[in-house]
Short mmCIF file of N, CA and C in Angstrom, two decimals:
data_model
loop_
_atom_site.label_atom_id
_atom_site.label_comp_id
_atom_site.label_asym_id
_atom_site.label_seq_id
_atom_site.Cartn_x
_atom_site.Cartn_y
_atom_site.Cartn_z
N UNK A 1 0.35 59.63 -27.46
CA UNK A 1 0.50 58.98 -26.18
C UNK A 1 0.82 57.49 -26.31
N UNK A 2 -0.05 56.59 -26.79
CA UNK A 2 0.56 55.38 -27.39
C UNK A 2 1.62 55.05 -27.73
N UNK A 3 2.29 55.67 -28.91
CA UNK A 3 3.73 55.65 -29.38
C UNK A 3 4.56 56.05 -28.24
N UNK A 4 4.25 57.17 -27.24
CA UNK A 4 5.39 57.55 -26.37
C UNK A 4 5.31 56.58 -25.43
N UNK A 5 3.99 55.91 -25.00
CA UNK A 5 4.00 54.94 -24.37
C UNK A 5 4.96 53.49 -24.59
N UNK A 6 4.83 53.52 -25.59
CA UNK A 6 5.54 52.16 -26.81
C UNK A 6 7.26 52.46 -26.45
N UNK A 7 7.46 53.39 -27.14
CA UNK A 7 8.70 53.82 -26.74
C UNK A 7 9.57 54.01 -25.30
N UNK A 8 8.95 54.52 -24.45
CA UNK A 8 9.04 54.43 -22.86
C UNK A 8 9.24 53.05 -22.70
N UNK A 9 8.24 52.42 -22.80
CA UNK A 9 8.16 50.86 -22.25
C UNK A 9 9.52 49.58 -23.10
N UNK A 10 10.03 50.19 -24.16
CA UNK A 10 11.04 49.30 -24.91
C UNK A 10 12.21 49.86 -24.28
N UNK A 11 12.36 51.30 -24.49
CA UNK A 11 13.70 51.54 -24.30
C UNK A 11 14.05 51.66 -22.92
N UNK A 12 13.28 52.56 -21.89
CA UNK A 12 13.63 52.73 -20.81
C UNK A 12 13.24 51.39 -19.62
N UNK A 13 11.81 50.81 -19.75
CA UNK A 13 12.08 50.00 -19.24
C UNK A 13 12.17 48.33 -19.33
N UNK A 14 12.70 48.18 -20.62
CA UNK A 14 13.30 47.03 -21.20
C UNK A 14 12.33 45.91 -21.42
N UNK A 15 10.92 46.52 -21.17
CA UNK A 15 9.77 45.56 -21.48
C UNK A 15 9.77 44.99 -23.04
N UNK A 16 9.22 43.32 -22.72
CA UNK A 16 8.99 42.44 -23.96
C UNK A 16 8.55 43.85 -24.80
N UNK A 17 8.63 43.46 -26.17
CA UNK A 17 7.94 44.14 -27.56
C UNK A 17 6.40 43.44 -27.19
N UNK A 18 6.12 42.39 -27.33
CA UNK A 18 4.57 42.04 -27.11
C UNK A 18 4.04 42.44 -26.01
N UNK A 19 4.01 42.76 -25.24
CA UNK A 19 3.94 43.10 -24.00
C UNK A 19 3.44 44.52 -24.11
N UNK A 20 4.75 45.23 -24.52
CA UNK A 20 4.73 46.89 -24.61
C UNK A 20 3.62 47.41 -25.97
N UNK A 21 3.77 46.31 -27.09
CA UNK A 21 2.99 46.89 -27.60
C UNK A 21 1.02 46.45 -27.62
N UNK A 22 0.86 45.28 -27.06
CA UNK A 22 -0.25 45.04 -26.17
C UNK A 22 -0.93 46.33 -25.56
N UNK A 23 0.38 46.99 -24.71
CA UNK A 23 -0.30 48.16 -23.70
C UNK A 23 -0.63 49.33 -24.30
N UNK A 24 0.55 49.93 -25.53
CA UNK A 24 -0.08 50.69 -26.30
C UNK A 24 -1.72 50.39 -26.79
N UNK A 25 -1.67 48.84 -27.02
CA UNK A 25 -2.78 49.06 -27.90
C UNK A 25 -4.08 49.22 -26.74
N UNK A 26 -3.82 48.47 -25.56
CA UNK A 26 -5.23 49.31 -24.78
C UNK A 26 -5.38 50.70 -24.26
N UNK A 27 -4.09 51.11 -24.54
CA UNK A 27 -4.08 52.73 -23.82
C UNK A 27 -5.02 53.49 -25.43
N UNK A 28 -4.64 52.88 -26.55
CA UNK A 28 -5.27 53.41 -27.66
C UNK A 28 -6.08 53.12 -27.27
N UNK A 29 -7.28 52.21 -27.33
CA UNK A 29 -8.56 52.06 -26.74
C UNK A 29 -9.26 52.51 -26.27
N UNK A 30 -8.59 53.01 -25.13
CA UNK A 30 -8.86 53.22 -23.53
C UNK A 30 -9.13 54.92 -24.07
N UNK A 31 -7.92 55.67 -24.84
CA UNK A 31 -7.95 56.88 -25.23
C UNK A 31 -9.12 57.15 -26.05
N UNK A 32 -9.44 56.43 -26.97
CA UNK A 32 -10.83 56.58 -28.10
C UNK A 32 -11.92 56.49 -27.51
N UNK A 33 -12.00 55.60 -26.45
CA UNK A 33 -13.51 55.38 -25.82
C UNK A 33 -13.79 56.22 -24.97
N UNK A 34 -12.75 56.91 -24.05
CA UNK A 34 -13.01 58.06 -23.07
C UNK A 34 -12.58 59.08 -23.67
N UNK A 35 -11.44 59.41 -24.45
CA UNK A 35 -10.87 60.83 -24.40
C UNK A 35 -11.87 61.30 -25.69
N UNK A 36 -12.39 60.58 -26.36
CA UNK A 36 -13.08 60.82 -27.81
C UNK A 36 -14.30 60.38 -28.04
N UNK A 37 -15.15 59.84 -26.98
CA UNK A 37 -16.23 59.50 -26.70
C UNK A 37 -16.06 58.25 -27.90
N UNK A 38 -15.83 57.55 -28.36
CA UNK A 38 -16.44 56.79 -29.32
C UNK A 38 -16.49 55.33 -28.92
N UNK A 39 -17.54 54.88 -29.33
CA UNK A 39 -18.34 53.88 -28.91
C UNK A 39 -17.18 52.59 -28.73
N UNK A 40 -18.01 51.38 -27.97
CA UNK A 40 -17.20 50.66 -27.41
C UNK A 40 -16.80 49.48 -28.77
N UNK A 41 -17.90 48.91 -28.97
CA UNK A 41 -18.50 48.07 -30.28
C UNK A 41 -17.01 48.87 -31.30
N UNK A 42 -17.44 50.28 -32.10
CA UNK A 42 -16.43 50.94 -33.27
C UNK A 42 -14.97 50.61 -32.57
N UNK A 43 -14.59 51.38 -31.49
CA UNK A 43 -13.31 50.82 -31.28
C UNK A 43 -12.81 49.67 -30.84
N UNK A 44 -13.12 48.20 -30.74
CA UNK A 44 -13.36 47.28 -31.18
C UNK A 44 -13.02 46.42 -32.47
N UNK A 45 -14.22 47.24 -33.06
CA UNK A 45 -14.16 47.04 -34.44
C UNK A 45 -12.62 47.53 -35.12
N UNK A 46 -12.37 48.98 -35.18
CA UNK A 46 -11.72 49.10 -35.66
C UNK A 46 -10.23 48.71 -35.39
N UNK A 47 -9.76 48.14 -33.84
CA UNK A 47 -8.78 47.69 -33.68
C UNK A 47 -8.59 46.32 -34.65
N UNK A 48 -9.83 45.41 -34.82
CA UNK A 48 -9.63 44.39 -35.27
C UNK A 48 -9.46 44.50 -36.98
N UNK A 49 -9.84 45.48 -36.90
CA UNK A 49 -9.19 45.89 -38.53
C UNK A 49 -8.08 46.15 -38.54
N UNK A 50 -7.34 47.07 -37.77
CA UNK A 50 -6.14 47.19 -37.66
C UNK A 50 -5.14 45.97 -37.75
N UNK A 51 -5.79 45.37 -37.21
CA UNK A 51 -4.64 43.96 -36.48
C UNK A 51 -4.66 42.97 -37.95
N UNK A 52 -5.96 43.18 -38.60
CA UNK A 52 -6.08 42.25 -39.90
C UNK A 52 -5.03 43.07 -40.76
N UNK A 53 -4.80 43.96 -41.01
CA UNK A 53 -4.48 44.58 -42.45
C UNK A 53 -3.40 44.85 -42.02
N UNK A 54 -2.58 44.72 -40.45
CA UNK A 54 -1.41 44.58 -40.29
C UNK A 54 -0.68 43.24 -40.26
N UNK A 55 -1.32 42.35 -39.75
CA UNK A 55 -0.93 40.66 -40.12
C UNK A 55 -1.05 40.17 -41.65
N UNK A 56 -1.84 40.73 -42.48
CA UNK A 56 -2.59 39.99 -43.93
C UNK A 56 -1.12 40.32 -44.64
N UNK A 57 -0.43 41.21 -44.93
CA UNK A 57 0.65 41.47 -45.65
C UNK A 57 2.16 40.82 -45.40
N UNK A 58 1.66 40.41 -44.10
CA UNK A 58 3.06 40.15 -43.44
C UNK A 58 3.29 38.10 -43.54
N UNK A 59 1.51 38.05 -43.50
CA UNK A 59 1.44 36.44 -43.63
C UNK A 59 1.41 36.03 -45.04
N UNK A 60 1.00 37.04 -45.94
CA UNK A 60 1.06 36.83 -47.49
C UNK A 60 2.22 36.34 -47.79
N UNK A 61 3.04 37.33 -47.40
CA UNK A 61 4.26 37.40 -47.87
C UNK A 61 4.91 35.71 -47.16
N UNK A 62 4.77 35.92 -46.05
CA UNK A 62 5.61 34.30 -45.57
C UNK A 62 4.75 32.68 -46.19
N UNK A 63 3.40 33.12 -46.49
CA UNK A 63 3.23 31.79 -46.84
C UNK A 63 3.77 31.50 -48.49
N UNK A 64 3.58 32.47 -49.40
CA UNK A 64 3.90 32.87 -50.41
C UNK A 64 5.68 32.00 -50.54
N UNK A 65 6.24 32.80 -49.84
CA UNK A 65 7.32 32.30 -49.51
C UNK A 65 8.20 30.99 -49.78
N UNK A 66 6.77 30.37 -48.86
CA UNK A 66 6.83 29.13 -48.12
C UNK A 66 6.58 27.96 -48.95
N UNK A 67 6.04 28.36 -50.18
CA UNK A 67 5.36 28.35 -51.29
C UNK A 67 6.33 27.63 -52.16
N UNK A 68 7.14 29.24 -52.38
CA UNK A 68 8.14 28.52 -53.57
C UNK A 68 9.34 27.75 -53.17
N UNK A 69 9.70 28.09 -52.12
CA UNK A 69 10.31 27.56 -51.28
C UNK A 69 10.52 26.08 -51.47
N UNK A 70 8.64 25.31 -51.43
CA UNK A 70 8.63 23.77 -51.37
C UNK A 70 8.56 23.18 -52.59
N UNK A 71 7.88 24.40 -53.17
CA UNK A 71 8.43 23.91 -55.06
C UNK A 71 10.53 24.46 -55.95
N UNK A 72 10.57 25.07 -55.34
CA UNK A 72 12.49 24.43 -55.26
C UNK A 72 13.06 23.34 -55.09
N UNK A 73 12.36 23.01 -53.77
CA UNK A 73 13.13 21.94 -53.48
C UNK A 73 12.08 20.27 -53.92
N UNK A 74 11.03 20.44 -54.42
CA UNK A 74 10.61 19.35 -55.23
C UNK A 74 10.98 19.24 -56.60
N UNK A 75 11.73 20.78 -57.11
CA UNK A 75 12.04 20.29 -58.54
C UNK A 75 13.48 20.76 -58.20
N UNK A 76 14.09 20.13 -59.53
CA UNK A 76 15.55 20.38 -59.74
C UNK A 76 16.11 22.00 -59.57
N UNK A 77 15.04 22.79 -59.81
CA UNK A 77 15.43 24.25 -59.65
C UNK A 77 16.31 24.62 -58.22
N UNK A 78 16.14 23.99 -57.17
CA UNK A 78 16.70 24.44 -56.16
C UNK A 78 18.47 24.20 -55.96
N UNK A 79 18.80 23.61 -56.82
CA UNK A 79 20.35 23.13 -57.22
C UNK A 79 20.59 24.29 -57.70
N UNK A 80 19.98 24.41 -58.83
CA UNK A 80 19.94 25.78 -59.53
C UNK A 80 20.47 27.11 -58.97
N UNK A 81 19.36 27.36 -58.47
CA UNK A 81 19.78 28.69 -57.31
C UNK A 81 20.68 28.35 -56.65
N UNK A 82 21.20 27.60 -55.92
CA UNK A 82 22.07 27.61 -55.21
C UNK A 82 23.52 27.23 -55.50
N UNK A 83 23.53 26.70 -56.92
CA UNK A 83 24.88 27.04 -57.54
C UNK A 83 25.05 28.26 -58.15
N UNK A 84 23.96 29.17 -58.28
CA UNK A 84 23.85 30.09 -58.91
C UNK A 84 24.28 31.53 -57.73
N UNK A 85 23.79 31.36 -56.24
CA UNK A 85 23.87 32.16 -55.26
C UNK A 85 25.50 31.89 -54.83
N UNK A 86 26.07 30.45 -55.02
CA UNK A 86 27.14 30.05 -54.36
C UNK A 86 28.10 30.81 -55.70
N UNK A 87 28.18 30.78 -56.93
CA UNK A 87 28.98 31.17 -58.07
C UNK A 87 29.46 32.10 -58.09
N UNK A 88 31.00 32.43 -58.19
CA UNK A 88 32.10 33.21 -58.17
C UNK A 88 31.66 34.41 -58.88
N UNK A 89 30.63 34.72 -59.32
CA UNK A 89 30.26 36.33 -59.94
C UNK A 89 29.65 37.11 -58.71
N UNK A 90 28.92 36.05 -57.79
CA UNK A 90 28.21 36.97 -56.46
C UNK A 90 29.54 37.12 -55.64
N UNK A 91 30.53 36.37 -55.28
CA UNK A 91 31.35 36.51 -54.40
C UNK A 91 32.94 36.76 -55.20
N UNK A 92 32.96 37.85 -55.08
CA UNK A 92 34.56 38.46 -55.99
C UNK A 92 35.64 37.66 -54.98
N UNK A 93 36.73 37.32 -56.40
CA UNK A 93 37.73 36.90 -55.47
C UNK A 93 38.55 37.76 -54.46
N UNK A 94 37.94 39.09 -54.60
CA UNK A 94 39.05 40.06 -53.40
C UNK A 94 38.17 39.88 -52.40
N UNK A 95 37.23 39.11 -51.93
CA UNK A 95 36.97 38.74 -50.76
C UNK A 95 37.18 37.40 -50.11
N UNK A 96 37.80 37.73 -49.08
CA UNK A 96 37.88 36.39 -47.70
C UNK A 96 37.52 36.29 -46.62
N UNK A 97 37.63 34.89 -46.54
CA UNK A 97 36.97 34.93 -45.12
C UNK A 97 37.97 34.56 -44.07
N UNK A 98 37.39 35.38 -43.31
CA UNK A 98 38.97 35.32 -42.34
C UNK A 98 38.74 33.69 -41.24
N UNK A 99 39.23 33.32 -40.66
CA UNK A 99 39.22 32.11 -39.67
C UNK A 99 39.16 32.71 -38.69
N UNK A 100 39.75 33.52 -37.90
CA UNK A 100 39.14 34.11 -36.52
C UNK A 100 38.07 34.69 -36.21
N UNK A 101 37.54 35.23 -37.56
CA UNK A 101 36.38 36.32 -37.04
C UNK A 101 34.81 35.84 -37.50
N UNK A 102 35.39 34.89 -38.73
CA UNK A 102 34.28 34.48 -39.33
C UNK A 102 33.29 34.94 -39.54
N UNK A 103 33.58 36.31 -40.27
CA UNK A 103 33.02 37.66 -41.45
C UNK A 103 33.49 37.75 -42.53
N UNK A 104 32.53 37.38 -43.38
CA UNK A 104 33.55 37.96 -44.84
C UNK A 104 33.46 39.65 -44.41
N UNK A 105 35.01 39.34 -45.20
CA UNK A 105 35.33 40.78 -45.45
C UNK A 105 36.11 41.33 -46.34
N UNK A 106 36.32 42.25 -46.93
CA UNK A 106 36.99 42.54 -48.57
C UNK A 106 38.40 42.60 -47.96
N UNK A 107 39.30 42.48 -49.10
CA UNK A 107 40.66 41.85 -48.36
C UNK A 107 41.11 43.85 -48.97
N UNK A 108 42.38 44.00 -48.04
CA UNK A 108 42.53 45.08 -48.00
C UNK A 108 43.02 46.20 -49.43
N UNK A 109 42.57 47.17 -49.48
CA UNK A 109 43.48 47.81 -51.01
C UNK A 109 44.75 47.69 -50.65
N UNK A 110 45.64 47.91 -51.78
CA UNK A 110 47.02 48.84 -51.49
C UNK A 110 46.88 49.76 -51.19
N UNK A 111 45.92 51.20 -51.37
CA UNK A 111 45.88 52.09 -50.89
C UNK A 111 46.24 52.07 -49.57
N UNK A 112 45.74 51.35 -48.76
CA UNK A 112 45.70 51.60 -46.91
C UNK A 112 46.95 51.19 -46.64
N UNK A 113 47.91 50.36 -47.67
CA UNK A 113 49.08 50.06 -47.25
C UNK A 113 49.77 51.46 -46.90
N UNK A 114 49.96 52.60 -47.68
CA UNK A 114 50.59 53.25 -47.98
C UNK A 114 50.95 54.08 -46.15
N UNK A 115 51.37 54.23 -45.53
CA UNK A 115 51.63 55.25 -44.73
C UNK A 115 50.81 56.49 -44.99
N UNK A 116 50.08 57.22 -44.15
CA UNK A 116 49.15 58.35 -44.05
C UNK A 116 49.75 59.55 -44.46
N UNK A 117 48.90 60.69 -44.81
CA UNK A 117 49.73 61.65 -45.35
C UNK A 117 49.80 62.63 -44.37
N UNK A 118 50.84 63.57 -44.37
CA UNK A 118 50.99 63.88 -43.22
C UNK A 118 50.38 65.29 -42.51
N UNK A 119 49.15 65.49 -44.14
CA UNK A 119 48.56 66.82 -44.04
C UNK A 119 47.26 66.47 -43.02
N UNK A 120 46.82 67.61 -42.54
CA UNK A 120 45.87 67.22 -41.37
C UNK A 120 44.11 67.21 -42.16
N UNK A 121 44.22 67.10 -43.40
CA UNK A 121 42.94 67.31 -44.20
C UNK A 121 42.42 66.26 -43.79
N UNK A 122 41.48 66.44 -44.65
CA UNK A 122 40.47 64.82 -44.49
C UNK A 122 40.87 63.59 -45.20
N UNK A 123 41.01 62.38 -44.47
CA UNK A 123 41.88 61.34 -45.14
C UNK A 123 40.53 60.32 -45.66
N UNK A 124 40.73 59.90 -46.86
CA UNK A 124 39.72 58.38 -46.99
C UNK A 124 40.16 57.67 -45.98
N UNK A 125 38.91 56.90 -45.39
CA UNK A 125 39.31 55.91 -44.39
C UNK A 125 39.93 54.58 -45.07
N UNK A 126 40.68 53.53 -44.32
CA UNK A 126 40.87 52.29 -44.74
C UNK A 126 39.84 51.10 -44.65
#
């Protein structure tokens, strides 16, 4: 019920994500304490576990992050990487970037030059 709730509320009626998933989480609640008798205090409790061991991985990861991040750019390493991310082995020369669309995009084979064949099988796309 939660999840269909969650889902209802994003897709059909275009409600915030915080919002929608807020309501799941008291309809969960709401479901454990009446539909399952269990105490007010445990479900409680256990939401706030929930909410820890779903934030703890997600903030690890960004402070962590955030971390090396400020030690890059206090040492010379961050030149580094980034002549290293910018260097012609990550980006092949059969790719360009176009000026109108401003997407790289792989520049075309000869294959697709060729005129289509005129059998009705299955063609590689271009």
């Amino acid at each position: 019920m939660p999840l269909i709730l969650l889902v209802v509320l994003l897709g059909v009626f275009r409600v915030k994500a915080h919002t929608a998933a807020l309501a799941s989480l008291f309809l969960s609640v709401v479901l454990a304490v009446v539909g399952w008798q269990m105490p007010v205090g445990q479900a409680l409790s256990a939401t706030a576990a929930g909410i820890f061991y779903g934030l703890f991985p997600i903030l690890w990861i960004l402070v962590n992050a955030l971390r090396i991040y400020e030690l890059t750019v206090a040492t010379p390493w961050f030149e580094v990487l980034g002549r290293t991310i910018r260097s012609t082995w990550l980006w092949p020369a059969s790719w360009r970037r176009t000026s109108s669309t401003r997407v790289w995009r792989p520049a075309r084979s000869t294959a697709c030059a060729r005129p289509p064949a005129r059998s009705t099988s299955a063609r590689a796309p271009c």
